[in-house]
PDB file of C-alpha atoms in Angstrom:
ATOM      1  CA  MET A   1      97.548  84.853 103.885  1.00  0.00           C
ATOM      2  CA  SER A   2      94.061  84.503 105.205  1.00  0.00           C
ATOM      3  CA  LEU A   3      90.792  86.630 104.721  1.00  0.00           C
ATOM      4  CA  MET A   4      90.894  89.651 107.861  1.00  0.00           C
ATOM      5  CA  VAL A   5      87.852  91.506 106.976  1.00  0.00           C
ATOM      6  CA  GLY A   6      85.813  91.747 109.653  1.00  0.00           C
ATOM      7  CA  LYS A   7      88.304  91.222 112.508  1.00  0.00           C
ATOM      8  CA  ILE A   8      89.274  93.794 115.002  1.00  0.00           C
ATOM      9  CA  ALA A   9      93.148  94.574 113.405  1.00  0.00           C
ATOM     10  CA  PRO A  10      96.299  93.660 115.213  1.00  0.00           C
ATOM     11  CA  ASP A  11      97.685  95.994 117.875  1.00  0.00           C
ATOM     12  CA  PHE A  12     100.968  97.052 117.686  1.00  0.00           C
ATOM     13  CA  SER A  13     103.120  99.618 118.966  1.00  0.00           C
ATOM     14  CA  LEU A  14     106.155 100.677 116.812  1.00  0.00           C
ATOM     15  CA  GLU A  15     108.695 103.378 116.574  1.00  0.00           C
ATOM     16  CA  GLY A  16     107.934 106.228 113.605  1.00  0.00           C
ATOM     17  CA  THR A  17     109.015 109.217 112.028  1.00  0.00           C
ATOM     18  CA  SER A  18     106.644 111.122 114.704  1.00  0.00           C
ATOM     19  CA  GLY A  19     107.863 109.260 117.624  1.00  0.00           C
ATOM     20  CA  THR A  20     106.031 106.179 118.993  1.00  0.00           C
ATOM     21  CA  PHE A  21     102.657 105.310 117.511  1.00  0.00           C
ATOM     22  CA  SER A  22     100.373 102.148 118.443  1.00  0.00           C
ATOM     23  CA  SER A  23      96.970 101.019 117.261  1.00  0.00           C
ATOM     24  CA  ALA A  24      95.292 102.514 120.329  1.00  0.00           C
ATOM     25  CA  ASP A  25      96.107 105.745 118.502  1.00  0.00           C
ATOM     26  CA  LEU A  26      93.604 105.201 115.941  1.00  0.00           C
ATOM     27  CA  LYS A  27      90.808 104.150 117.825  1.00  0.00           C
ATOM     28  CA  GLY A  28      87.752 106.292 117.505  1.00  0.00           C
ATOM     29  CA  ASN A  29      88.634 107.491 113.569  1.00  0.00           C
ATOM     30  CA  TRP A  30      88.566 105.698 110.424  1.00  0.00           C
ATOM     31  CA  ALA A  31      91.855 104.766 109.596  1.00  0.00           C
ATOM     32  CA  ILE A  32      94.069 103.434 106.507  1.00  0.00           C
ATOM     33  CA  VAL A  33      97.140 101.084 107.453  1.00  0.00           C
ATOM     34  CA  PHE A  34      99.097 100.473 104.490  1.00  0.00           C
ATOM     35  CA  PHE A  35     102.467  98.285 103.962  1.00  0.00           C
ATOM     36  CA  PHE A  36     104.928  99.056 101.892  1.00  0.00           C
ATOM     37  CA  PRO A  37     108.124  97.014 101.159  1.00  0.00           C
ATOM     38  CA  LYS A  38     111.188  99.211 100.877  1.00  0.00           C
ATOM     39  CA  ALA A  39     111.778 102.973 101.710  1.00  0.00           C
ATOM     40  CA  LYS A  40     113.841 104.874  98.812  1.00  0.00           C
ATOM     41  CA  THR A  41     112.451 102.867  96.218  1.00  0.00           C
ATOM     42  CA  SER A  42     110.522 104.808  93.018  1.00  0.00           C
ATOM     43  CA  VAL A  43     107.333 102.953  94.050  1.00  0.00           C
ATOM     44  CA  CYS A  44     107.152 103.163  97.465  1.00  0.00           C
ATOM     45  CA  GLN A  45     108.258 106.973  97.264  1.00  0.00           C
ATOM     46  CA  SER A  46     105.617 107.686  94.900  1.00  0.00           C
ATOM     47  CA  GLU A  47     103.026 105.950  96.843  1.00  0.00           C
ATOM     48  CA  VAL A  48     104.129 107.647 100.104  1.00  0.00           C
ATOM     49  CA  LEU A  49     103.980 110.928  98.485  1.00  0.00           C
ATOM     50  CA  ALA A  50     100.346 110.337  97.238  1.00  0.00           C
ATOM     51  CA  PHE A  51      98.839 109.701 100.706  1.00  0.00           C
ATOM     52  CA  ASN A  52     100.985 112.676 102.274  1.00  0.00           C
ATOM     53  CA  GLN A  53      99.627 115.083  98.843  1.00  0.00           C
ATOM     54  CA  HIS A  54      96.173 114.064  99.842  1.00  0.00           C
ATOM     55  CA  PHE A  55      95.949 113.951 103.571  1.00  0.00           C
ATOM     56  CA  ASN A  56      94.183 116.694 104.189  1.00  0.00           C
ATOM     57  CA  GLU A  57      91.145 114.946 101.782  1.00  0.00           C
ATOM     58  CA  PHE A  58      91.382 111.945 104.095  1.00  0.00           C
ATOM     59  CA  ALA A  59      91.980 113.921 107.065  1.00  0.00           C
ATOM     60  CA  SER A  60      88.056 115.563 106.286  1.00  0.00           C
ATOM     61  CA  LEU A  61      87.001 112.370 105.883  1.00  0.00           C
ATOM     62  CA  GLY A  62      88.028 111.805 109.538  1.00  0.00           C
ATOM     63  CA  THR A  63      90.429 109.476 108.526  1.00  0.00           C
ATOM     64  CA  GLN A  64      94.223 108.646 110.009  1.00  0.00           C
ATOM     65  CA  ILE A  65      97.005 107.504 107.886  1.00  0.00           C
ATOM     66  CA  VAL A  66      99.525 105.392 108.803  1.00  0.00           C
ATOM     67  CA  GLY A  67     102.610 103.809 106.459  1.00  0.00           C
ATOM     68  CA  ILE A  68     104.531 100.762 107.824  1.00  0.00           C
ATOM     69  CA  SER A  69     107.245  99.062 106.420  1.00  0.00           C
ATOM     70  CA  VAL A  70     110.142  96.578 107.575  1.00  0.00           C
ATOM     71  CA  ASP A  71     112.579  99.438 107.234  1.00  0.00           C
ATOM     72  CA  ASP A  72     115.042 100.883 110.197  1.00  0.00           C
ATOM     73  CA  ILE A  73     113.781 103.835 111.906  1.00  0.00           C
ATOM     74  CA  ASP A  74     117.322 105.587 110.789  1.00  0.00           C
ATOM     75  CA  THR A  75     116.422 104.615 106.986  1.00  0.00           C
ATOM     76  CA  LEU A  76     112.674 106.158 107.184  1.00  0.00           C
ATOM     77  CA  THR A  77     113.794 109.277 109.063  1.00  0.00           C
ATOM     78  CA  SER A  78     116.487 110.329 106.680  1.00  0.00           C
ATOM     79  CA  TRP A  79     114.111 109.427 103.691  1.00  0.00           C
ATOM     80  CA  VAL A  80     111.514 111.804 105.188  1.00  0.00           C
ATOM     81  CA  GLN A  81     114.048 114.501 105.355  1.00  0.00           C
ATOM     82  CA  GLU A  82     114.602 113.781 101.718  1.00  0.00           C
ATOM     83  CA  LEU A  83     111.220 114.092 100.791  1.00  0.00           C
ATOM     84  CA  GLY A  84     110.286 116.948 103.122  1.00  0.00           C
ATOM     85  CA  SER A  85     107.495 117.161 105.663  1.00  0.00           C
ATOM     86  CA  PHE A  86     105.323 114.643 106.267  1.00  0.00           C
ATOM     87  CA  ASN A  87     101.518 114.795 107.628  1.00  0.00           C
ATOM     88  CA  TYR A  88     101.332 111.107 109.232  1.00  0.00           C
ATOM     89  CA  PRO A  89     103.865 108.664 110.359  1.00  0.00           C
ATOM     90  CA  LEU A  90     106.219 105.898 108.701  1.00  0.00           C
ATOM     91  CA  LEU A  91     106.920 103.120 111.337  1.00  0.00           C
ATOM     92  CA  SER A  92     109.128 100.667 111.371  1.00  0.00           C
ATOM     93  CA  ASP A  93     108.475  97.052 111.693  1.00  0.00           C
ATOM     94  CA  LYS A  94     112.047  96.148 111.711  1.00  0.00           C
ATOM     95  CA  ASP A  95     111.524  93.067 113.437  1.00  0.00           C
ATOM     96  CA  HIS A  96     108.129  92.010 111.187  1.00  0.00           C
ATOM     97  CA  VAL A  97     105.886  91.300 113.939  1.00  0.00           C
ATOM     98  CA  VAL A  98     103.460  93.729 112.777  1.00  0.00           C
ATOM     99  CA  SER A  99     103.373  92.524 109.131  1.00  0.00           C
ATOM    100  CA  LYS A 100     103.169  89.332 110.241  1.00  0.00           C
ATOM    101  CA  ALA A 101     100.250  89.810 111.985  1.00  0.00           C
ATOM    102  CA  PHE A 102      98.650  91.613 109.082  1.00  0.00           C
ATOM    103  CA  GLU A 103     100.005  88.630 106.895  1.00  0.00           C
ATOM    104  CA  VAL A 104     101.781  91.013 104.517  1.00  0.00           C
ATOM    105  CA  PHE A 105     105.333  89.599 105.289  1.00  0.00           C
ATOM    106  CA  SER A 106     106.995  87.907 102.822  1.00  0.00           C
ATOM    107  CA  GLU A 107     109.265  85.334 104.106  1.00  0.00           C
ATOM    108  CA  ARG A 108     111.616  84.527 101.113  1.00  0.00           C
ATOM    109  CA  ASP A 109     112.241  88.460 100.285  1.00  0.00           C
ATOM    110  CA  LYS A 110     111.986  89.613 103.679  1.00  0.00           C
ATOM    111  CA  ILE A 111     109.490  92.743 103.002  1.00  0.00           C
ATOM    112  CA  SER A 112     106.093  93.409 103.254  1.00  0.00           C
ATOM    113  CA  TYR A 113     104.147  93.162 100.351  1.00  0.00           C
ATOM    114  CA  ARG A 114     101.909  96.143  99.868  1.00  0.00           C
ATOM    115  CA  GLY A 115      99.545  95.609 102.015  1.00  0.00           C
ATOM    116  CA  LEU A 116      96.331  98.000 102.450  1.00  0.00           C
ATOM    117  CA  PHE A 117      93.634  98.105 105.423  1.00  0.00           C
ATOM    118  CA  ILE A 118      90.964 100.593 106.338  1.00  0.00           C
ATOM    119  CA  LEU A 119      89.758 100.426 109.630  1.00  0.00           C
ATOM    120  CA  ASP A 120      86.112 101.728 111.228  1.00  0.00           C
ATOM    121  CA  PRO A 121      86.277 103.769 114.433  1.00  0.00           C
ATOM    122  CA  GLU A 122      86.432 100.359 116.389  1.00  0.00           C
ATOM    123  CA  GLY A 123      89.456  98.980 114.938  1.00  0.00           C
ATOM    124  CA  LYS A 124      87.258  96.191 112.795  1.00  0.00           C
ATOM    125  CA  ILE A 125      89.165  95.938 109.641  1.00  0.00           C
ATOM    126  CA  ARG A 126      86.914  96.586 107.016  1.00  0.00           C
ATOM    127  CA  TYR A 127      88.811  96.658 103.714  1.00  0.00           C
ATOM    128  CA  GLN A 128      91.614  94.688 102.841  1.00  0.00           C
ATOM    129  CA  VAL A 129      93.788  94.327  99.471  1.00  0.00           C
ATOM    130  CA  VAL A 130      97.567  92.587  99.205  1.00  0.00           C
ATOM    131  CA  GLN A 131      99.540  92.616  96.150  1.00  0.00           C
ATOM    132  CA  GLU A 132     102.863  92.517  95.135  1.00  0.00           C
ATOM    133  CA  PRO A 133     105.536  94.921  95.529  1.00  0.00           C
ATOM    134  CA  PHE A 134     106.079  96.146  92.228  1.00  0.00           C
ATOM    135  CA  PHE A 135     102.991  98.315  91.149  1.00  0.00           C
ATOM    136  CA  GLY A 136     101.257 101.079  93.146  1.00  0.00           C
ATOM    137  CA  ARG A 137      97.663 101.821  94.313  1.00  0.00           C
ATOM    138  CA  SER A 138      95.071 104.237  93.289  1.00  0.00           C
ATOM    139  CA  ILE A 139      94.901 107.086  96.202  1.00  0.00           C
ATOM    140  CA  GLU A 140      91.988 107.784  94.351  1.00  0.00           C
ATOM    141  CA  GLU A 141      90.296 104.503  94.504  1.00  0.00           C
ATOM    142  CA  VAL A 142      91.485 103.930  98.313  1.00  0.00           C
ATOM    143  CA  LYS A 143      89.358 107.411  98.873  1.00  0.00           C
ATOM    144  CA  ARG A 144      86.377 106.170  97.150  1.00  0.00           C
ATOM    145  CA  ILE A 145      86.310 102.683  98.857  1.00  0.00           C
ATOM    146  CA  LEU A 146      86.664 104.666 102.164  1.00  0.00           C
ATOM    147  CA  GLN A 147      83.476 106.739 101.390  1.00  0.00           C
ATOM    148  CA  ALA A 148      81.813 103.942 100.416  1.00  0.00           C
ATOM    149  CA  LEU A 149      82.308 102.248 103.635  1.00  0.00           C
ATOM    150  CA  GLN A 150      81.606 105.543 105.414  1.00  0.00           C
ATOM    151  CA  SER A 151      78.624 105.750 103.375  1.00  0.00           C
ATOM    152  CA  GLY A 152      76.946 102.838 105.256  1.00  0.00           C
ATOM    153  CA  GLY A 153      74.797 101.492 102.271  1.00  0.00           C
ATOM    154  CA  PRO A 154      75.059  99.113  99.443  1.00  0.00           C
ATOM    155  CA  CYS A 155      77.427 100.938  96.590  1.00  0.00           C
ATOM    156  CA  PRO A 156      77.321  99.273  93.070  1.00  0.00           C
ATOM    157  CA  VAL A 157      80.141  98.939  90.642  1.00  0.00           C
ATOM    158  CA  ASP A 158      81.721 102.520  90.059  1.00  0.00           C
ATOM    159  CA  TRP A 159      79.982 103.835  92.711  1.00  0.00           C
ATOM    160  CA  LYS A 160      81.165 107.380  93.478  1.00  0.00           C
ATOM    161  CA  PRO A 161      80.131 109.951  96.196  1.00  0.00           C
ATOM    162  CA  GLU A 162      77.548 112.606  95.467  1.00  0.00           C
ATOM    163  CA  GLY A 163      78.943 116.041  95.121  1.00  0.00           C
TER     164      GLY A 163
END
C-alpha cells in the first residue's frame, strides 16, 4: 500500500444499490469513500448503518458518502432491503478493480480492508486510513477530520469545530 494523500482519487464507475455511480458524481463536493469487507456481517452492518444515521450531518457539511465492497450487487441490494432505506449508495466492486486502485484489496482474503478516504471538491484525496477488517471506525472522528480539513487551517490534537 502506498500513500495516496495529495493524489487525485482513482476514477471509477460501479453498479450500486441506487443504480450506476461514478467518481464523476462526486466532483464539486467533499466526499467520503469508504470500503468495507463484506455485507451481512455485524461490524460492517454497524458501520454502514452509522453512516446512514449521520447522513444528514455529513450532507449539511456538503459531503457525499459512498460505501464500496467486493460483494455482488444482488447481495448488496438484498442487504439494503433487510436493513431499510439508505441515504447513500453501496457499490459493488465484485471485480476488485476499484479496491485495487485505492490499494485496499487483500489478495489473500479476497476482500477489501476497511479503508476510508476523504476527497475534496476537486477529487484530491485529503485523508486516508486503512485498517484490518475486524473493527469499525468512529463516525464522530470521521466527521471531526472532515471539519478540520474544511476549516482550511491548522488543527491541533483533539481539535473540535467551534459551536
